[in-house]
JSON list of N, CA, C and O in Angstrom, two decimals:
[
{"chain": "D", "resi": 1, "resn": "MET", "atom": "N", "xyz": [-26.33, -6.63, -37.70]},
{"chain": "D", "resi": 1, "resn": "MET", "atom": "CA", "xyz": [-24.90, -6.57, -37.45]},
{"chain": "D", "resi": 1, "resn": "MET", "atom": "C", "xyz": [-24.52, -5.16, -36.95]},
{"chain": "D", "resi": 1, "resn": "MET", "atom": "O", "xyz": [-24.99, -4.15, -37.54]},
{"chain": "D", "resi": 2, "resn": "GLU", "atom": "N", "xyz": [-23.73, -5.11, -35.89]},
{"chain": "D", "resi": 2, "resn": "GLU", "atom": "CA", "xyz": [-23.35, -3.82, -35.32]},
{"chain": "D", "resi": 2, "resn": "GLU", "atom": "C", "xyz": [-22.28, -3.17, -36.20]},
{"chain": "D", "resi": 2, "resn": "GLU", "atom": "O", "xyz": [-21.42, -3.84, -36.75]},
{"chain": "D", "resi": 3, "resn": "ASN", "atom": "N", "xyz": [-22.34, -1.85, -36.34]},
{"chain": "D", "resi": 3, "resn": "ASN", "atom": "CA", "xyz": [-21.36, -1.08, -37.05]},
{"chain": "D", "resi": 3, "resn": "ASN", "atom": "C", "xyz": [-20.11, -0.96, -36.19]},
{"chain": "D", "resi": 3, "resn": "ASN", "atom": "O", "xyz": [-20.20, -0.71, -35.03]},
{"chain": "D", "resi": 4, "resn": "LYS", "atom": "N", "xyz": [-18.98, -1.02, -36.83]},
{"chain": "D", "resi": 4, "resn": "LYS", "atom": "CA", "xyz": [-17.69, -0.85, -36.12]},
{"chain": "D", "resi": 4, "resn": "LYS", "atom": "C", "xyz": [-17.45, 0.62, -35.93]},
{"chain": "D", "resi": 4, "resn": "LYS", "atom": "O", "xyz": [-17.48, 1.38, -36.86]},
{"chain": "D", "resi": 5, "resn": "ILE", "atom": "N", "xyz": [-17.15, 0.98, -34.70]},
{"chain": "D", "resi": 5, "resn": "ILE", "atom": "CA", "xyz": [-16.79, 2.37, -34.35]},
{"chain": "D", "resi": 5, "resn": "ILE", "atom": "C", "xyz": [-15.33, 2.45, -34.69]},
{"chain": "D", "resi": 5, "resn": "ILE", "atom": "O", "xyz": [-14.54, 1.61, -34.28]},
{"chain": "D", "resi": 6, "resn": "GLN", "atom": "N", "xyz": [-14.93, 3.50, -35.37]},
{"chain": "D", "resi": 6, "resn": "GLN", "atom": "CA", "xyz": [-13.51, 3.67, -35.72]},
{"chain": "D", "resi": 6, "resn": "GLN", "atom": "C", "xyz": [-12.60, 3.68, -34.49]},
{"chain": "D", "resi": 6, "resn": "GLN", "atom": "O", "xyz": [-13.00, 4.30, -33.50]},
{"chain": "D", "resi": 7, "resn": "VAL", "atom": "N", "xyz": [-11.49, 3.09, -34.59]},
{"chain": "D", "resi": 7, "resn": "VAL", "atom": "CA", "xyz": [-10.55, 3.06, -33.47]},
{"chain": "D", "resi": 7, "resn": "VAL", "atom": "C", "xyz": [-10.20, 4.43, -32.94]},
{"chain": "D", "resi": 7, "resn": "VAL", "atom": "O", "xyz": [-10.11, 4.68, -31.78]},
{"chain": "D", "resi": 8, "resn": "GLU", "atom": "N", "xyz": [-10.04, 5.39, -33.86]},
{"chain": "D", "resi": 8, "resn": "GLU", "atom": "CA", "xyz": [-9.70, 6.75, -33.44]},
{"chain": "D", "resi": 8, "resn": "GLU", "atom": "C", "xyz": [-10.78, 7.32, -32.55]},
{"chain": "D", "resi": 8, "resn": "GLU", "atom": "O", "xyz": [-10.48, 8.03, -31.60]},
{"chain": "D", "resi": 9, "resn": "GLU", "atom": "N", "xyz": [-12.03, 7.00, -32.86]},
{"chain": "D", "resi": 9, "resn": "GLU", "atom": "CA", "xyz": [-13.13, 7.48, -32.03]},
{"chain": "D", "resi": 9, "resn": "GLU", "atom": "C", "xyz": [-13.13, 6.88, -30.64]},
{"chain": "D", "resi": 9, "resn": "GLU", "atom": "O", "xyz": [-13.37, 7.50, -29.63]},
{"chain": "D", "resi": 10, "resn": "VAL", "atom": "N", "xyz": [-12.80, 5.53, -30.64]},
{"chain": "D", "resi": 10, "resn": "VAL", "atom": "CA", "xyz": [-12.71, 4.87, -29.34]},
{"chain": "D", "resi": 10, "resn": "VAL", "atom": "C", "xyz": [-11.60, 5.45, -28.51]},
{"chain": "D", "resi": 10, "resn": "VAL", "atom": "O", "xyz": [-11.76, 5.73, -27.29]},
{"chain": "D", "resi": 11, "resn": "LEU", "atom": "N", "xyz": [-10.44, 5.65, -29.07]},
{"chain": "D", "resi": 11, "resn": "LEU", "atom": "CA", "xyz": [-9.30, 6.20, -28.42]},
{"chain": "D", "resi": 11, "resn": "LEU", "atom": "C", "xyz": [-9.59, 7.62, -27.89]},
{"chain": "D", "resi": 11, "resn": "LEU", "atom": "O", "xyz": [-9.20, 7.99, -26.77]},
{"chain": "D", "resi": 12, "resn": "LYS", "atom": "N", "xyz": [-10.31, 8.40, -28.69]},
{"chain": "D", "resi": 12, "resn": "LYS", "atom": "CA", "xyz": [-10.67, 9.75, -28.30]},
{"chain": "D", "resi": 12, "resn": "LYS", "atom": "C", "xyz": [-11.58, 9.73, -27.09]},
{"chain": "D", "resi": 12, "resn": "LYS", "atom": "O", "xyz": [-11.42, 10.46, -26.14]},
{"chain": "D", "resi": 13, "resn": "LYS", "atom": "N", "xyz": [-12.58, 8.84, -27.12]},
{"chain": "D", "resi": 13, "resn": "LYS", "atom": "CA", "xyz": [-13.53, 8.71, -26.02]},
{"chain": "D", "resi": 13, "resn": "LYS", "atom": "C", "xyz": [-12.79, 8.34, -24.73]},
{"chain": "D", "resi": 13, "resn": "LYS", "atom": "O", "xyz": [-13.06, 8.90, -23.68]},
{"chain": "D", "resi": 14, "resn": "ILE", "atom": "N", "xyz": [-11.82, 7.41, -24.82]},
{"chain": "D", "resi": 14, "resn": "ILE", "atom": "CA", "xyz": [-11.08, 7.01, -23.64]},
{"chain": "D", "resi": 14, "resn": "ILE", "atom": "C", "xyz": [-10.24, 8.16, -23.13]},
{"chain": "D", "resi": 14, "resn": "ILE", "atom": "O", "xyz": [-10.21, 8.42, -21.97]},
{"chain": "D", "resi": 15, "resn": "SER", "atom": "N", "xyz": [-9.58, 8.91, -24.07]},
{"chain": "D", "resi": 15, "resn": "SER", "atom": "CA", "xyz": [-8.69, 9.98, -23.61]},
{"chain": "D", "resi": 15, "resn": "SER", "atom": "C", "xyz": [-9.48, 11.14, -22.99]},
{"chain": "D", "resi": 15, "resn": "SER", "atom": "O", "xyz": [-8.92, 11.90, -22.22]},
{"chain": "D", "resi": 16, "resn": "GLU", "atom": "N", "xyz": [-10.70, 11.23, -23.31]},
{"chain": "D", "resi": 16, "resn": "GLU", "atom": "CA", "xyz": [-11.54, 12.35, -22.77]},
{"chain": "D", "resi": 16, "resn": "GLU", "atom": "C", "xyz": [-12.16, 11.97, -21.40]},
{"chain": "D", "resi": 16, "resn": "GLU", "atom": "O", "xyz": [-12.73, 12.82, -20.73]},
{"chain": "D", "resi": 17, "resn": "ALA", "atom": "N", "xyz": [-11.98, 10.71, -21.00]},
{"chain": "D", "resi": 17, "resn": "ALA", "atom": "CA", "xyz": [-12.63, 10.23, -19.78]},
{"chain": "D", "resi": 17, "resn": "ALA", "atom": "C", "xyz": [-11.98, 10.84, -18.55]},
{"chain": "D", "resi": 17, "resn": "ALA", "atom": "O", "xyz": [-10.74, 11.02, -18.50]},
{"chain": "D", "resi": 18, "resn": "ASP", "atom": "N", "xyz": [-12.80, 11.16, -17.60]},
{"chain": "D", "resi": 18, "resn": "ASP", "atom": "CA", "xyz": [-12.27, 11.52, -16.26]},
{"chain": "D", "resi": 18, "resn": "ASP", "atom": "C", "xyz": [-13.09, 10.72, -15.28]},
{"chain": "D", "resi": 18, "resn": "ASP", "atom": "O", "xyz": [-13.93, 9.93, -15.60]},
{"chain": "D", "resi": 19, "resn": "PHE", "atom": "N", "xyz": [-12.86, 10.96, -14.00]},
{"chain": "D", "resi": 19, "resn": "PHE", "atom": "CA", "xyz": [-13.53, 10.12, -13.02]},
{"chain": "D", "resi": 19, "resn": "PHE", "atom": "C", "xyz": [-15.03, 10.34, -13.06]},
{"chain": "D", "resi": 19, "resn": "PHE", "atom": "O", "xyz": [-15.82, 9.42, -12.81]},
{"chain": "D", "resi": 20, "resn": "ALA", "atom": "N", "xyz": [-15.48, 11.52, -13.44]},
{"chain": "D", "resi": 20, "resn": "ALA", "atom": "CA", "xyz": [-16.91, 11.81, -13.48]},
{"chain": "D", "resi": 20, "resn": "ALA", "atom": "C", "xyz": [-17.60, 11.01, -14.62]},
{"chain": "D", "resi": 20, "resn": "ALA", "atom": "O", "xyz": [-18.73, 10.62, -14.46]},
{"chain": "D", "resi": 21, "resn": "SER", "atom": "N", "xyz": [-16.91, 10.83, -15.71]},
{"chain": "D", "resi": 21, "resn": "SER", "atom": "CA", "xyz": [-17.55, 10.14, -16.84]},
{"chain": "D", "resi": 21, "resn": "SER", "atom": "C", "xyz": [-17.02, 8.68, -17.01]},
{"chain": "D", "resi": 21, "resn": "SER", "atom": "O", "xyz": [-17.26, 8.05, -18.03]},
{"chain": "D", "resi": 22, "resn": "CYS", "atom": "N", "xyz": [-16.35, 8.20, -15.95]},
{"chain": "D", "resi": 22, "resn": "CYS", "atom": "CA", "xyz": [-15.77, 6.84, -16.03]},
{"chain": "D", "resi": 22, "resn": "CYS", "atom": "C", "xyz": [-16.78, 5.77, -16.32]},
{"chain": "D", "resi": 22, "resn": "CYS", "atom": "O", "xyz": [-16.56, 4.87, -17.12]},
{"chain": "D", "resi": 23, "resn": "ARG", "atom": "N", "xyz": [-17.94, 5.86, -15.65]},
{"chain": "D", "resi": 23, "resn": "ARG", "atom": "CA", "xyz": [-18.98, 4.84, -15.82]},
{"chain": "D", "resi": 23, "resn": "ARG", "atom": "C", "xyz": [-19.49, 4.78, -17.31]},
{"chain": "D", "resi": 23, "resn": "ARG", "atom": "O", "xyz": [-19.62, 3.77, -17.89]},
{"chain": "D", "resi": 24, "resn": "GLU", "atom": "N", "xyz": [-19.67, 5.98, -17.88]},
{"chain": "D", "resi": 24, "resn": "GLU", "atom": "CA", "xyz": [-20.09, 6.05, -19.23]},
{"chain": "D", "resi": 24, "resn": "GLU", "atom": "C", "xyz": [-19.06, 5.44, -20.17]},
{"chain": "D", "resi": 24, "resn": "GLU", "atom": "O", "xyz": [-19.40, 4.68, -21.14]},
{"chain": "D", "resi": 25, "resn": "THR", "atom": "N", "xyz": [-17.83, 5.76, -19.92]},
{"chain": "D", "resi": 25, "resn": "THR", "atom": "CA", "xyz": [-16.73, 5.17, -20.75]},
{"chain": "D", "resi": 25, "resn": "THR", "atom": "C", "xyz": [-16.64, 3.69, -20.62]},
{"chain": "D", "resi": 25, "resn": "THR", "atom": "O", "xyz": [-16.48, 3.00, -21.63]},
{"chain": "D", "resi": 26, "resn": "VAL", "atom": "N", "xyz": [-16.78, 3.18, -19.42]},
{"chain": "D", "resi": 26, "resn": "VAL", "atom": "CA", "xyz": [-16.73, 1.75, -19.23]},
{"chain": "D", "resi": 26, "resn": "VAL", "atom": "C", "xyz": [-17.87, 1.05, -19.98]},
{"chain": "D", "resi": 26, "resn": "VAL", "atom": "O", "xyz": [-17.72, 0.07, -20.68]},
{"chain": "D", "resi": 27, "resn": "GLU", "atom": "N", "xyz": [-19.07, 1.68, -19.90]},
{"chain": "D", "resi": 27, "resn": "GLU", "atom": "CA", "xyz": [-20.23, 1.11, -20.60]},
{"chain": "D", "resi": 27, "resn": "GLU", "atom": "C", "xyz": [-20.02, 1.13, -22.12]},
{"chain": "D", "resi": 27, "resn": "GLU", "atom": "O", "xyz": [-20.34, 0.22, -22.88]},
{"chain": "D", "resi": 28, "resn": "PHE", "atom": "N", "xyz": [-19.39, 2.24, -22.62]},
{"chain": "D", "resi": 28, "resn": "PHE", "atom": "CA", "xyz": [-19.10, 2.40, -24.02]},
{"chain": "D", "resi": 28, "resn": "PHE", "atom": "C", "xyz": [-18.18, 1.28, -24.46]},
{"chain": "D", "resi": 28, "resn": "PHE", "atom": "O", "xyz": [-18.40, 0.63, -25.46]},
{"chain": "D", "resi": 29, "resn": "ILE", "atom": "N", "xyz": [-17.13, 0.99, -23.67]},
{"chain": "D", "resi": 29, "resn": "ILE", "atom": "CA", "xyz": [-16.18, -0.04, -24.05]},
{"chain": "D", "resi": 29, "resn": "ILE", "atom": "C", "xyz": [-16.83, -1.41, -24.01]},
{"chain": "D", "resi": 29, "resn": "ILE", "atom": "O", "xyz": [-16.63, -2.25, -24.84]},
{"chain": "D", "resi": 30, "resn": "LYS", "atom": "N", "xyz": [-17.58, -1.63, -22.94]},
{"chain": "D", "resi": 30, "resn": "LYS", "atom": "CA", "xyz": [-18.25, -2.93, -22.80]},
{"chain": "D", "resi": 30, "resn": "LYS", "atom": "C", "xyz": [-19.22, -3.24, -23.97]},
{"chain": "D", "resi": 30, "resn": "LYS", "atom": "O", "xyz": [-19.40, -4.41, -24.37]},
{"chain": "D", "resi": 31, "resn": "ASN", "atom": "N", "xyz": [-19.74, -2.20, -24.59]},
{"chain": "D", "resi": 31, "resn": "ASN", "atom": "CA", "xyz": [-20.72, -2.39, -25.67]},
{"chain": "D", "resi": 31, "resn": "ASN", "atom": "C", "xyz": [-20.05, -2.50, -27.05]},
{"chain": "D", "resi": 31, "resn": "ASN", "atom": "O", "xyz": [-20.75, -2.75, -28.06]},
{"chain": "D", "resi": 32, "resn": "LEU", "atom": "N", "xyz": [-18.74, -2.34, -27.06]},
{"chain": "D", "resi": 32, "resn": "LEU", "atom": "CA", "xyz": [-18.06, -2.52, -28.35]},
{"chain": "D", "resi": 32, "resn": "LEU", "atom": "C", "xyz": [-18.03, -4.01, -28.73]},
{"chain": "D", "resi": 32, "resn": "LEU", "atom": "O", "xyz": [-17.86, -4.87, -27.86]},
{"chain": "D", "resi": 33, "resn": "ASP", "atom": "N", "xyz": [-18.23, -4.29, -29.94]},
{"chain": "D", "resi": 33, "resn": "ASP", "atom": "CA", "xyz": [-18.14, -5.67, -30.46]},
{"chain": "D", "resi": 33, "resn": "ASP", "atom": "C", "xyz": [-16.70, -5.93, -30.82]},
{"chain": "D", "resi": 33, "resn": "ASP", "atom": "O", "xyz": [-16.22, -5.58, -31.92]},
{"chain": "D", "resi": 34, "resn": "MET", "atom": "N", "xyz": [-15.95, -6.52, -29.88]},
{"chain": "D", "resi": 34, "resn": "MET", "atom": "CA", "xyz": [-14.54, -6.69, -30.07]},
{"chain": "D", "resi": 34, "resn": "MET", "atom": "C", "xyz": [-14.21, -7.60, -31.23]},
{"chain": "D", "resi": 34, "resn": "MET", "atom": "O", "xyz": [-13.09, -7.60, -31.76]},
{"chain": "D", "resi": 35, "resn": "ALA", "atom": "N", "xyz": [-15.16, -8.42, -31.69]},
{"chain": "D", "resi": 35, "resn": "ALA", "atom": "CA", "xyz": [-14.95, -9.29, -32.82]},
{"chain": "D", "resi": 35, "resn": "ALA", "atom": "C", "xyz": [-14.72, -8.50, -34.13]},
{"chain": "D", "resi": 35, "resn": "ALA", "atom": "O", "xyz": [-14.16, -9.03, -35.07]},
{"chain": "D", "resi": 36, "resn": "LEU", "atom": "N", "xyz": [-15.11, -7.24, -34.09]},
{"chain": "D", "resi": 36, "resn": "LEU", "atom": "CA", "xyz": [-14.98, -6.38, -35.28]},
{"chain": "D", "resi": 36, "resn": "LEU", "atom": "C", "xyz": [-13.58, -5.76, -35.38]},
{"chain": "D", "resi": 36, "resn": "LEU", "atom": "O", "xyz": [-13.26, -5.18, -36.43]},
{"chain": "D", "resi": 37, "resn": "TYR", "atom": "N", "xyz": [-12.77, -5.90, -34.35]},
{"chain": "D", "resi": 37, "resn": "TYR", "atom": "CA", "xyz": [-11.51, -5.23, -34.27]},
{"chain": "D", "resi": 37, "resn": "TYR", "atom": "C", "xyz": [-10.38, -6.23, -34.42]},
{"chain": "D", "resi": 37, "resn": "TYR", "atom": "O", "xyz": [-10.46, -7.41, -34.00]},
{"chain": "D", "resi": 38, "resn": "THR", "atom": "N", "xyz": [-9.26, -5.81, -35.04]},
{"chain": "D", "resi": 38, "resn": "THR", "atom": "CA", "xyz": [-8.12, -6.62, -35.18]},
{"chain": "D", "resi": 38, "resn": "THR", "atom": "C", "xyz": [-7.39, -6.66, -33.85]},
{"chain": "D", "resi": 38, "resn": "THR", "atom": "O", "xyz": [-7.65, -5.89, -32.91]},
{"chain": "D", "resi": 39, "resn": "THR", "atom": "N", "xyz": [-6.49, -7.63, -33.72]},
{"chain": "D", "resi": 39, "resn": "THR", "atom": "CA", "xyz": [-5.64, -7.75, -32.52]},
{"chain": "D", "resi": 39, "resn": "THR", "atom": "C", "xyz": [-4.95, -6.47, -32.25]},
{"chain": "D", "resi": 39, "resn": "THR", "atom": "O", "xyz": [-4.82, -6.00, -31.10]},
{"chain": "D", "resi": 40, "resn": "GLU", "atom": "N", "xyz": [-4.39, -5.86, -33.24]},
{"chain": "D", "resi": 40, "resn": "GLU", "atom": "CA", "xyz": [-3.65, -4.62, -33.14]},
{"chain": "D", "resi": 40, "resn": "GLU", "atom": "C", "xyz": [-4.52, -3.51, -32.61]},
{"chain": "D", "resi": 40, "resn": "GLU", "atom": "O", "xyz": [-4.13, -2.71, -31.75]},
{"chain": "D", "resi": 41, "resn": "GLU", "atom": "N", "xyz": [-5.73, -3.41, -33.12]},
{"chain": "D", "resi": 41, "resn": "GLU", "atom": "CA", "xyz": [-6.67, -2.38, -32.70]},
{"chain": "D", "resi": 41, "resn": "GLU", "atom": "C", "xyz": [-7.03, -2.56, -31.23]},
{"chain": "D", "resi": 41, "resn": "GLU", "atom": "O", "xyz": [-7.14, -1.61, -30.44]},
{"chain": "D", "resi": 42, "resn": "ILE", "atom": "N", "xyz": [-7.23, -3.81, -30.87]},
{"chain": "D", "resi": 42, "resn": "ILE", "atom": "CA", "xyz": [-7.61, -4.13, -29.46]},
{"chain": "D", "resi": 42, "resn": "ILE", "atom": "C", "xyz": [-6.42, -3.75, -28.54]},
{"chain": "D", "resi": 42, "resn": "ILE", "atom": "O", "xyz": [-6.62, -3.20, -27.44]},
{"chain": "D", "resi": 43, "resn": "LYS", "atom": "N", "xyz": [-5.20, -4.01, -28.96]},
{"chain": "D", "resi": 43, "resn": "LYS", "atom": "CA", "xyz": [-3.99, -3.61, -28.22]},
{"chain": "D", "resi": 43, "resn": "LYS", "atom": "C", "xyz": [-3.98, -2.11, -28.07]},
{"chain": "D", "resi": 43, "resn": "LYS", "atom": "O", "xyz": [-3.64, -1.61, -26.94]},
{"chain": "D", "resi": 44, "resn": "LEU", "atom": "N", "xyz": [-4.27, -1.36, -29.08]},
{"chain": "D", "resi": 44, "resn": "LEU", "atom": "CA", "xyz": [-4.29, 0.12, -29.00]},
{"chain": "D", "resi": 44, "resn": "LEU", "atom": "C", "xyz": [-5.35, 0.58, -27.99]},
{"chain": "D", "resi": 44, "resn": "LEU", "atom": "O", "xyz": [-5.03, 1.46, -27.18]},
{"chain": "D", "resi": 45, "resn": "ILE", "atom": "N", "xyz": [-6.49, 0.02, -28.08]},
{"chain": "D", "resi": 45, "resn": "ILE", "atom": "CA", "xyz": [-7.58, 0.37, -27.10]},
{"chain": "D", "resi": 45, "resn": "ILE", "atom": "C", "xyz": [-7.16, 0.04, -25.71]},
{"chain": "D", "resi": 45, "resn": "ILE", "atom": "O", "xyz": [-7.29, 0.85, -24.82]},
{"chain": "D", "resi": 46, "resn": "SER", "atom": "N", "xyz": [-6.63, -1.16, -25.51]},
{"chain": "D", "resi": 46, "resn": "SER", "atom": "CA", "xyz": [-6.19, -1.56, -24.14]},
{"chain": "D", "resi": 46, "resn": "SER", "atom": "C", "xyz": [-5.10, -0.68, -23.59]},
{"chain": "D", "resi": 46, "resn": "SER", "atom": "O", "xyz": [-5.17, -0.29, -22.44]},
{"chain": "D", "resi": 47, "resn": "ASN", "atom": "N", "xyz": [-4.14, -0.34, -24.41]},
{"chain": "D", "resi": 47, "resn": "ASN", "atom": "CA", "xyz": [-3.03, 0.50, -23.99]},
{"chain": "D", "resi": 47, "resn": "ASN", "atom": "C", "xyz": [-3.49, 1.90, -23.67]},
{"chain": "D", "resi": 47, "resn": "ASN", "atom": "O", "xyz": [-3.06, 2.44, -22.65]},
{"chain": "D", "resi": 48, "resn": "LYS", "atom": "N", "xyz": [-4.39, 2.45, -24.46]},
{"chain": "D", "resi": 48, "resn": "LYS", "atom": "CA", "xyz": [-4.93, 3.77, -24.20]},
{"chain": "D", "resi": 48, "resn": "LYS", "atom": "C", "xyz": [-5.73, 3.81, -22.89]},
{"chain": "D", "resi": 48, "resn": "LYS", "atom": "O", "xyz": [-5.62, 4.71, -22.11]},
{"chain": "D", "resi": 49, "resn": "LEU", "atom": "N", "xyz": [-6.50, 2.74, -22.69]},
{"chain": "D", "resi": 49, "resn": "LEU", "atom": "CA", "xyz": [-7.27, 2.64, -21.47]},
{"chain": "D", "resi": 49, "resn": "LEU", "atom": "C", "xyz": [-6.37, 2.60, -20.23]},
{"chain": "D", "resi": 49, "resn": "LEU", "atom": "O", "xyz": [-6.56, 3.29, -19.25]},
{"chain": "D", "resi": 50, "resn": "SER", "atom": "N", "xyz": [-5.34, 1.78, -20.34]},
{"chain": "D", "resi": 50, "resn": "SER", "atom": "CA", "xyz": [-4.39, 1.66, -19.22]},
{"chain": "D", "resi": 50, "resn": "SER", "atom": "C", "xyz": [-3.72, 2.98, -18.97]},
{"chain": "D", "resi": 50, "resn": "SER", "atom": "O", "xyz": [-3.57, 3.45, -17.80]},
{"chain": "D", "resi": 51, "resn": "ASP", "atom": "N", "xyz": [-3.27, 3.65, -20.01]},
{"chain": "D", "resi": 51, "resn": "ASP", "atom": "CA", "xyz": [-2.65, 4.96, -19.86]},
{"chain": "D", "resi": 51, "resn": "ASP", "atom": "C", "xyz": [-3.57, 5.97, -19.21]},
{"chain": "D", "resi": 51, "resn": "ASP", "atom": "O", "xyz": [-3.11, 6.74, -18.35]},
{"chain": "D", "resi": 52, "resn": "GLN", "atom": "N", "xyz": [-4.81, 5.99, -19.64]},
{"chain": "D", "resi": 52, "resn": "GLN", "atom": "CA", "xyz": [-5.77, 6.97, -19.10]},
{"chain": "D", "resi": 52, "resn": "GLN", "atom": "C", "xyz": [-6.05, 6.68, -17.58]},
{"chain": "D", "resi": 52, "resn": "GLN", "atom": "O", "xyz": [-6.12, 7.58, -16.79]},
{"chain": "D", "resi": 53, "resn": "ILE", "atom": "N", "xyz": [-6.18, 5.42, -17.27]},
{"chain": "D", "resi": 53, "resn": "ILE", "atom": "CA", "xyz": [-6.40, 5.05, -15.90]},
{"chain": "D", "resi": 53, "resn": "ILE", "atom": "C", "xyz": [-5.26, 5.48, -15.02]},
{"chain": "D", "resi": 53, "resn": "ILE", "atom": "O", "xyz": [-5.38, 6.09, -13.95]},
{"chain": "D", "resi": 54, "resn": "ASN", "atom": "N", "xyz": [-4.02, 5.16, -15.47]},
{"chain": "D", "resi": 54, "resn": "ASN", "atom": "CA", "xyz": [-2.81, 5.63, -14.73]},
{"chain": "D", "resi": 54, "resn": "ASN", "atom": "C", "xyz": [-2.74, 7.11, -14.56]},
{"chain": "D", "resi": 54, "resn": "ASN", "atom": "O", "xyz": [-2.43, 7.66, -13.53]},
{"chain": "D", "resi": 55, "resn": "TYR", "atom": "N", "xyz": [-3.07, 7.85, -15.62]},
{"chain": "D", "resi": 55, "resn": "TYR", "atom": "CA", "xyz": [-3.05, 9.29, -15.62]},
{"chain": "D", "resi": 55, "resn": "TYR", "atom": "C", "xyz": [-4.05, 9.81, -14.56]},
{"chain": "D", "resi": 55, "resn": "TYR", "atom": "O", "xyz": [-3.74, 10.67, -13.79]},
{"chain": "D", "resi": 56, "resn": "LEU", "atom": "N", "xyz": [-5.28, 9.30, -14.57]},
{"chain": "D", "resi": 56, "resn": "LEU", "atom": "CA", "xyz": [-6.30, 9.76, -13.65]},
{"chain": "D", "resi": 56, "resn": "LEU", "atom": "C", "xyz": [-5.91, 9.45, -12.20]},
{"chain": "D", "resi": 56, "resn": "LEU", "atom": "O", "xyz": [-6.15, 10.27, -11.31]},
{"chain": "D", "resi": 57, "resn": "ILE", "atom": "N", "xyz": [-5.36, 8.27, -11.94]},
{"chain": "D", "resi": 57, "resn": "ILE", "atom": "CA", "xyz": [-4.91, 7.94, -10.62]},
{"chain": "D", "resi": 57, "resn": "ILE", "atom": "C", "xyz": [-3.81, 8.85, -10.11]},
{"chain": "D", "resi": 57, "resn": "ILE", "atom": "O", "xyz": [-3.83, 9.39, -9.03]},
{"chain": "D", "resi": 58, "resn": "GLN", "atom": "N", "xyz": [-2.83, 9.13, -11.00]},
{"chain": "D", "resi": 58, "resn": "GLN", "atom": "CA", "xyz": [-1.71, 9.99, -10.60]},
{"chain": "D", "resi": 58, "resn": "GLN", "atom": "C", "xyz": [-2.23, 11.41, -10.35]},
{"chain": "D", "resi": 58, "resn": "GLN", "atom": "O", "xyz": [-1.77, 12.11, -9.45]},
{"chain": "D", "resi": 59, "resn": "ARG", "atom": "N", "xyz": [-3.16, 11.86, -11.17]},
{"chain": "D", "resi": 59, "resn": "ARG", "atom": "CA", "xyz": [-3.73, 13.20, -10.99]},
{"chain": "D", "resi": 59, "resn": "ARG", "atom": "C", "xyz": [-4.45, 13.29, -9.66]},
{"chain": "D", "resi": 59, "resn": "ARG", "atom": "O", "xyz": [-4.39, 14.31, -8.97]},
{"chain": "D", "resi": 60, "resn": "GLU", "atom": "N", "xyz": [-5.20, 12.30, -9.29]},
{"chain": "D", "resi": 60, "resn": "GLU", "atom": "CA", "xyz": [-5.93, 12.31, -8.02]},
{"chain": "D", "resi": 60, "resn": "GLU", "atom": "C", "xyz": [-5.03, 12.23, -6.81]},
{"chain": "D", "resi": 60, "resn": "GLU", "atom": "O", "xyz": [-5.38, 12.68, -5.76]},
{"chain": "D", "resi": 61, "resn": "MET", "atom": "N", "xyz": [-3.84, 11.61, -6.98]},
{"chain": "D", "resi": 61, "resn": "MET", "atom": "CA", "xyz": [-2.91, 11.46, -5.86]},
{"chain": "D", "resi": 61, "resn": "MET", "atom": "C", "xyz": [-2.16, 12.76, -5.54]},
{"chain": "D", "resi": 61, "resn": "MET", "atom": "O", "xyz": [-1.54, 12.86, -4.53]},
{"chain": "D", "resi": 62, "resn": "LYS", "atom": "N", "xyz": [-2.19, 13.67, -6.51]},
{"chain": "D", "resi": 62, "resn": "LYS", "atom": "CA", "xyz": [-1.43, 14.96, -6.29]},
{"chain": "D", "resi": 62, "resn": "LYS", "atom": "C", "xyz": [-2.17, 15.84, -5.28]},
{"chain": "D", "resi": 62, "resn": "LYS", "atom": "O", "xyz": [-3.22, 15.88, -5.08]}
]
């Protein structure tokens, strides 16, 4: 059985992502066992990921 990575660690990993490390972050997220997370935790992860993607796109457009 896979150990659950704390939501705070997942959110930190996402918030540290930039375009250079995007592939690593995507792989990290793909390897998470979402069955270990509550609906609320998955929403937090999803929202953080969306926010970070928007931030990176806006930064690149400047």
